[in-house]
PDB file of C-alpha atoms in Angstrom:
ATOM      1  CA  UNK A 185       0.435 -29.372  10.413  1.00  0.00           C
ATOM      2  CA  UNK A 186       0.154 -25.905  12.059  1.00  0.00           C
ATOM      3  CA  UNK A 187       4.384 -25.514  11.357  1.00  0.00           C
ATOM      4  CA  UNK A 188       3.689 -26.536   7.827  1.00  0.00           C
ATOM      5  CA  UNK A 189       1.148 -24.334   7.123  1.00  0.00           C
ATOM      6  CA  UNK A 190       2.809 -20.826   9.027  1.00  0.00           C
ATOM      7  CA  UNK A 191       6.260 -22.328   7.081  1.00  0.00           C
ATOM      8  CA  UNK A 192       4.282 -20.729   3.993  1.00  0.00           C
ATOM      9  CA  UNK A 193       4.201 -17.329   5.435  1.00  0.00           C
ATOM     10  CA  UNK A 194       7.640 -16.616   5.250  1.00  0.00           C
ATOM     11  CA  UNK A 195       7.139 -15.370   1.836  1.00  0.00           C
ATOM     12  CA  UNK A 196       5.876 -12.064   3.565  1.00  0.00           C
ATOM     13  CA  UNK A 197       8.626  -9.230   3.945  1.00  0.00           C
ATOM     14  CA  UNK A 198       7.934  -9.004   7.180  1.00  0.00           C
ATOM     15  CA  UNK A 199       7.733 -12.960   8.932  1.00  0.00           C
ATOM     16  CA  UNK A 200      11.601 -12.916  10.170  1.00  0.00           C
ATOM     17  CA  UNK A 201      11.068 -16.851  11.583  1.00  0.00           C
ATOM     18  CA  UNK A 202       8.569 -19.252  12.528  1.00  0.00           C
ATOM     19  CA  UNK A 203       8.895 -21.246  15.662  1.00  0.00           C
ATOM     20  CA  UNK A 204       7.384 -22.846  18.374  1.00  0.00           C
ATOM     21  CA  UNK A 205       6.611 -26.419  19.615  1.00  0.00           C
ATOM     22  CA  UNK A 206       3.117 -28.438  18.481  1.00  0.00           C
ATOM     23  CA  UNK A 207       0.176 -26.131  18.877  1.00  0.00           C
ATOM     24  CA  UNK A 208       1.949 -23.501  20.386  1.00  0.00           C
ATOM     25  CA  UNK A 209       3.599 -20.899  17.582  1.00  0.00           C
ATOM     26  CA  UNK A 210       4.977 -17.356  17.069  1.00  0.00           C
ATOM     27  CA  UNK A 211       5.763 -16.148  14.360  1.00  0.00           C
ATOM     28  CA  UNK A 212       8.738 -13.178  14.538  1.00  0.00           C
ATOM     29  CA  UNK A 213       7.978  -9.925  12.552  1.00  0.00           C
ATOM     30  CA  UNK A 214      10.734  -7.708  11.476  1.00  0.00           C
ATOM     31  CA  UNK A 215      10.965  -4.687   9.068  1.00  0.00           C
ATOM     32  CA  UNK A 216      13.804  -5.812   7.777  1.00  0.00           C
ATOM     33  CA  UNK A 217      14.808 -10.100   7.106  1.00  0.00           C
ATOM     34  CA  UNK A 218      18.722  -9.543   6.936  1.00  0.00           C
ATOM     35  CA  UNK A 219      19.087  -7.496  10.113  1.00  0.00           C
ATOM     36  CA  UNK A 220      15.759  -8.928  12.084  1.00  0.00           C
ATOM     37  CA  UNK A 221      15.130  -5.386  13.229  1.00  0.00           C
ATOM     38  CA  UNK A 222      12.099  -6.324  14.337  1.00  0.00           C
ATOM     39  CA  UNK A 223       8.680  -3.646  15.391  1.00  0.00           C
ATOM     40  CA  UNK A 224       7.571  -2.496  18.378  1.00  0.00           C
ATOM     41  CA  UNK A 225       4.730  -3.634  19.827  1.00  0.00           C
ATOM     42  CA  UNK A 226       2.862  -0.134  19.734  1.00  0.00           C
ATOM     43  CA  UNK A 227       4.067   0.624  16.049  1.00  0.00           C
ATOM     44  CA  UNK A 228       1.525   1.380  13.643  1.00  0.00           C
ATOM     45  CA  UNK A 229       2.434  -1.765  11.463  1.00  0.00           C
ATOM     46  CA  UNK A 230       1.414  -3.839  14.292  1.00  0.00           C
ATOM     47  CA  UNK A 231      -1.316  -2.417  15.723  1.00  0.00           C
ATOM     48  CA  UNK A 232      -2.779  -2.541  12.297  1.00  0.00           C
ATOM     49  CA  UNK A 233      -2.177  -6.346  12.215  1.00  0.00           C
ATOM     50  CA  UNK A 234      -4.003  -6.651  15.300  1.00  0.00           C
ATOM     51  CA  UNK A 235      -6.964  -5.084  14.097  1.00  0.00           C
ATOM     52  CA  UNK A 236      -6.682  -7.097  11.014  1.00  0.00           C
ATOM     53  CA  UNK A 237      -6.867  -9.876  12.160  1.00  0.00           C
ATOM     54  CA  UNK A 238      -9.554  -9.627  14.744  1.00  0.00           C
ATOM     55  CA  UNK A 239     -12.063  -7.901  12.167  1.00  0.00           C
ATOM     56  CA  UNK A 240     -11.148 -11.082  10.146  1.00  0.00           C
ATOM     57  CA  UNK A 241     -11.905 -13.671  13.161  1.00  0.00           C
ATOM     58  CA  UNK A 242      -8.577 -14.574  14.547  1.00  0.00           C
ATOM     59  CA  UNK A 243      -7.837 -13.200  18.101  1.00  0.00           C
ATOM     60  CA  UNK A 244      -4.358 -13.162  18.683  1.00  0.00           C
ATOM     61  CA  UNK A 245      -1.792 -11.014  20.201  1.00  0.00           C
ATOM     62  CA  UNK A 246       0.557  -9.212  17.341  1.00  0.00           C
ATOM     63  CA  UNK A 247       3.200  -7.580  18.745  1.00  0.00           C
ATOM     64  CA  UNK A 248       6.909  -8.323  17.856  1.00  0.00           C
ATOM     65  CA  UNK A 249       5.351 -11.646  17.436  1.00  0.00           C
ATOM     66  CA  UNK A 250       2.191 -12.997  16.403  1.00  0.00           C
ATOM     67  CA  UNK A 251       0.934 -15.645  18.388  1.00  0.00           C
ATOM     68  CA  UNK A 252      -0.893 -18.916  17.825  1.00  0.00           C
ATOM     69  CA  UNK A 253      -1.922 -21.624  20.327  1.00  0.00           C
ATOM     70  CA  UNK A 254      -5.479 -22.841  19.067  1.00  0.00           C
ATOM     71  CA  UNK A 255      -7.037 -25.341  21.344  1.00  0.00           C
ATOM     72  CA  UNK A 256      -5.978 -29.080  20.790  1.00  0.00           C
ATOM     73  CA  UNK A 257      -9.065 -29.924  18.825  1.00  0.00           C
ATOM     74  CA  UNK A 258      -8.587 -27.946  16.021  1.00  0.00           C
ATOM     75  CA  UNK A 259      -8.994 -29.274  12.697  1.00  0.00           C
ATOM     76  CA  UNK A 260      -7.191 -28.622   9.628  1.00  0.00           C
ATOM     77  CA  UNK A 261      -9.733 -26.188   8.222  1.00  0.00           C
ATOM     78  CA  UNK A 262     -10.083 -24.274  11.070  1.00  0.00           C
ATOM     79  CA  UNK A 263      -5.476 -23.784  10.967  1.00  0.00           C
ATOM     80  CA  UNK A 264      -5.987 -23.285   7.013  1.00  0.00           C
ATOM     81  CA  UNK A 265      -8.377 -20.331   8.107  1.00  0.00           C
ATOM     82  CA  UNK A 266      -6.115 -19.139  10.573  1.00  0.00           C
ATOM     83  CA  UNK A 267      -3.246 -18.707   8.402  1.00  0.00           C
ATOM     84  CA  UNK A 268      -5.128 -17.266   5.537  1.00  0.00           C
ATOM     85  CA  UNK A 269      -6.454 -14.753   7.700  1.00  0.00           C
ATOM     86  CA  UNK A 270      -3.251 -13.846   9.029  1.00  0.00           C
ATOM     87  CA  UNK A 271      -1.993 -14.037   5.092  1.00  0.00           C
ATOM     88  CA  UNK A 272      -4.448 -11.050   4.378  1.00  0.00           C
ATOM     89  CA  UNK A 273      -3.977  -9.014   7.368  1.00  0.00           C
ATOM     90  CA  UNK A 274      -0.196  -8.730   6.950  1.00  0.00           C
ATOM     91  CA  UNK A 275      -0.799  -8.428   3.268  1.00  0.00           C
ATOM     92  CA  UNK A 276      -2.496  -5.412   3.757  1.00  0.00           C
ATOM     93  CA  UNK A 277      -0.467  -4.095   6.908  1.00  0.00           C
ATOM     94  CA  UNK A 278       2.922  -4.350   4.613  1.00  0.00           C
ATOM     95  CA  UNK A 279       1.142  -2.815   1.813  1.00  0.00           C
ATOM     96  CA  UNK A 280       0.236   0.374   4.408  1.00  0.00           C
ATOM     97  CA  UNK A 281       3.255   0.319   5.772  1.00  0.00           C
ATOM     98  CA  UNK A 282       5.639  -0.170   2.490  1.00  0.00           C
ATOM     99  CA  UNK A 283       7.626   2.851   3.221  1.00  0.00           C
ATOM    100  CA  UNK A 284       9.631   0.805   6.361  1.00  0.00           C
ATOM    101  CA  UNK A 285       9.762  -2.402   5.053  1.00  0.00           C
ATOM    102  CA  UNK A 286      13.589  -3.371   3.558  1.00  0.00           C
ATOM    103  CA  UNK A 287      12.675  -6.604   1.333  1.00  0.00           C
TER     104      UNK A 287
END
C-alpha cells in the first residue's frame, strides 16, 4: 500500500523514482527527470523539504532521497497522511525553487 500510494508522487518535477522493499521506501529527488541530476543534500531545495515536512508532522530525512520506514503497525490513514504531507512540502519547495527545476 505504501508503494501505491508514493507511486502517485511521481507527478512532482522533482520525484526521479520510487523504490524500496515493504515498509521501507526512498523516494529519489532530482532537478531534472531526463538526466536524474539529482540535489545535494545541503541545497536549499532540500533543506526546505526537510523543514516542510517536519512543521507538517512527518520526520524524515530529505536529502537526495526522502526516506520512509514507518513502524509495521501503521495503518492506511496514518501512510495517506504521510504522503499528503510530503505532497505539500515538495509542492511548495518546487514552487520556491522553480528557477532549477527542468520539467
Amino acid at each position: 500500500y505504501l508503494r501505491s500510494q508514493l507511486e502517485e508522487l511521481r507527478a512532482h518535477p522533482t520525484v526521479g523514482d520510487v523504490r524500496g522493499v515493504g515498509l521501507m521506501h526512498g523516494l529519489d529527488l532530482v532537478k531534472n527527470k531526463a538526466t536524474k541530476e539529482s540535489w545535494s543534500k545541503t541545497h536549499p531545495f532540500t533543506a526546505r523539504l526537510g523543514e516542510l515536512t517536519l512543521q507538517k508532522g512527518l520526520v524524515t530525512r530529505a536529502w537526495d532521497v526522502i526516506h520512509f520506514a514507518p513502524p509495521l503497525v501503521v495503518t492506511k490513514s496514518e501512510i495517506d497522511r504521510m504522503v499528503a504531507i510530503v505532497d505539500e512540502a515538495l509542492t511548495i519547495a518546487e514552487r520556491d525553487n522553480a528557477s532549477e527545476i527542468v520539467a
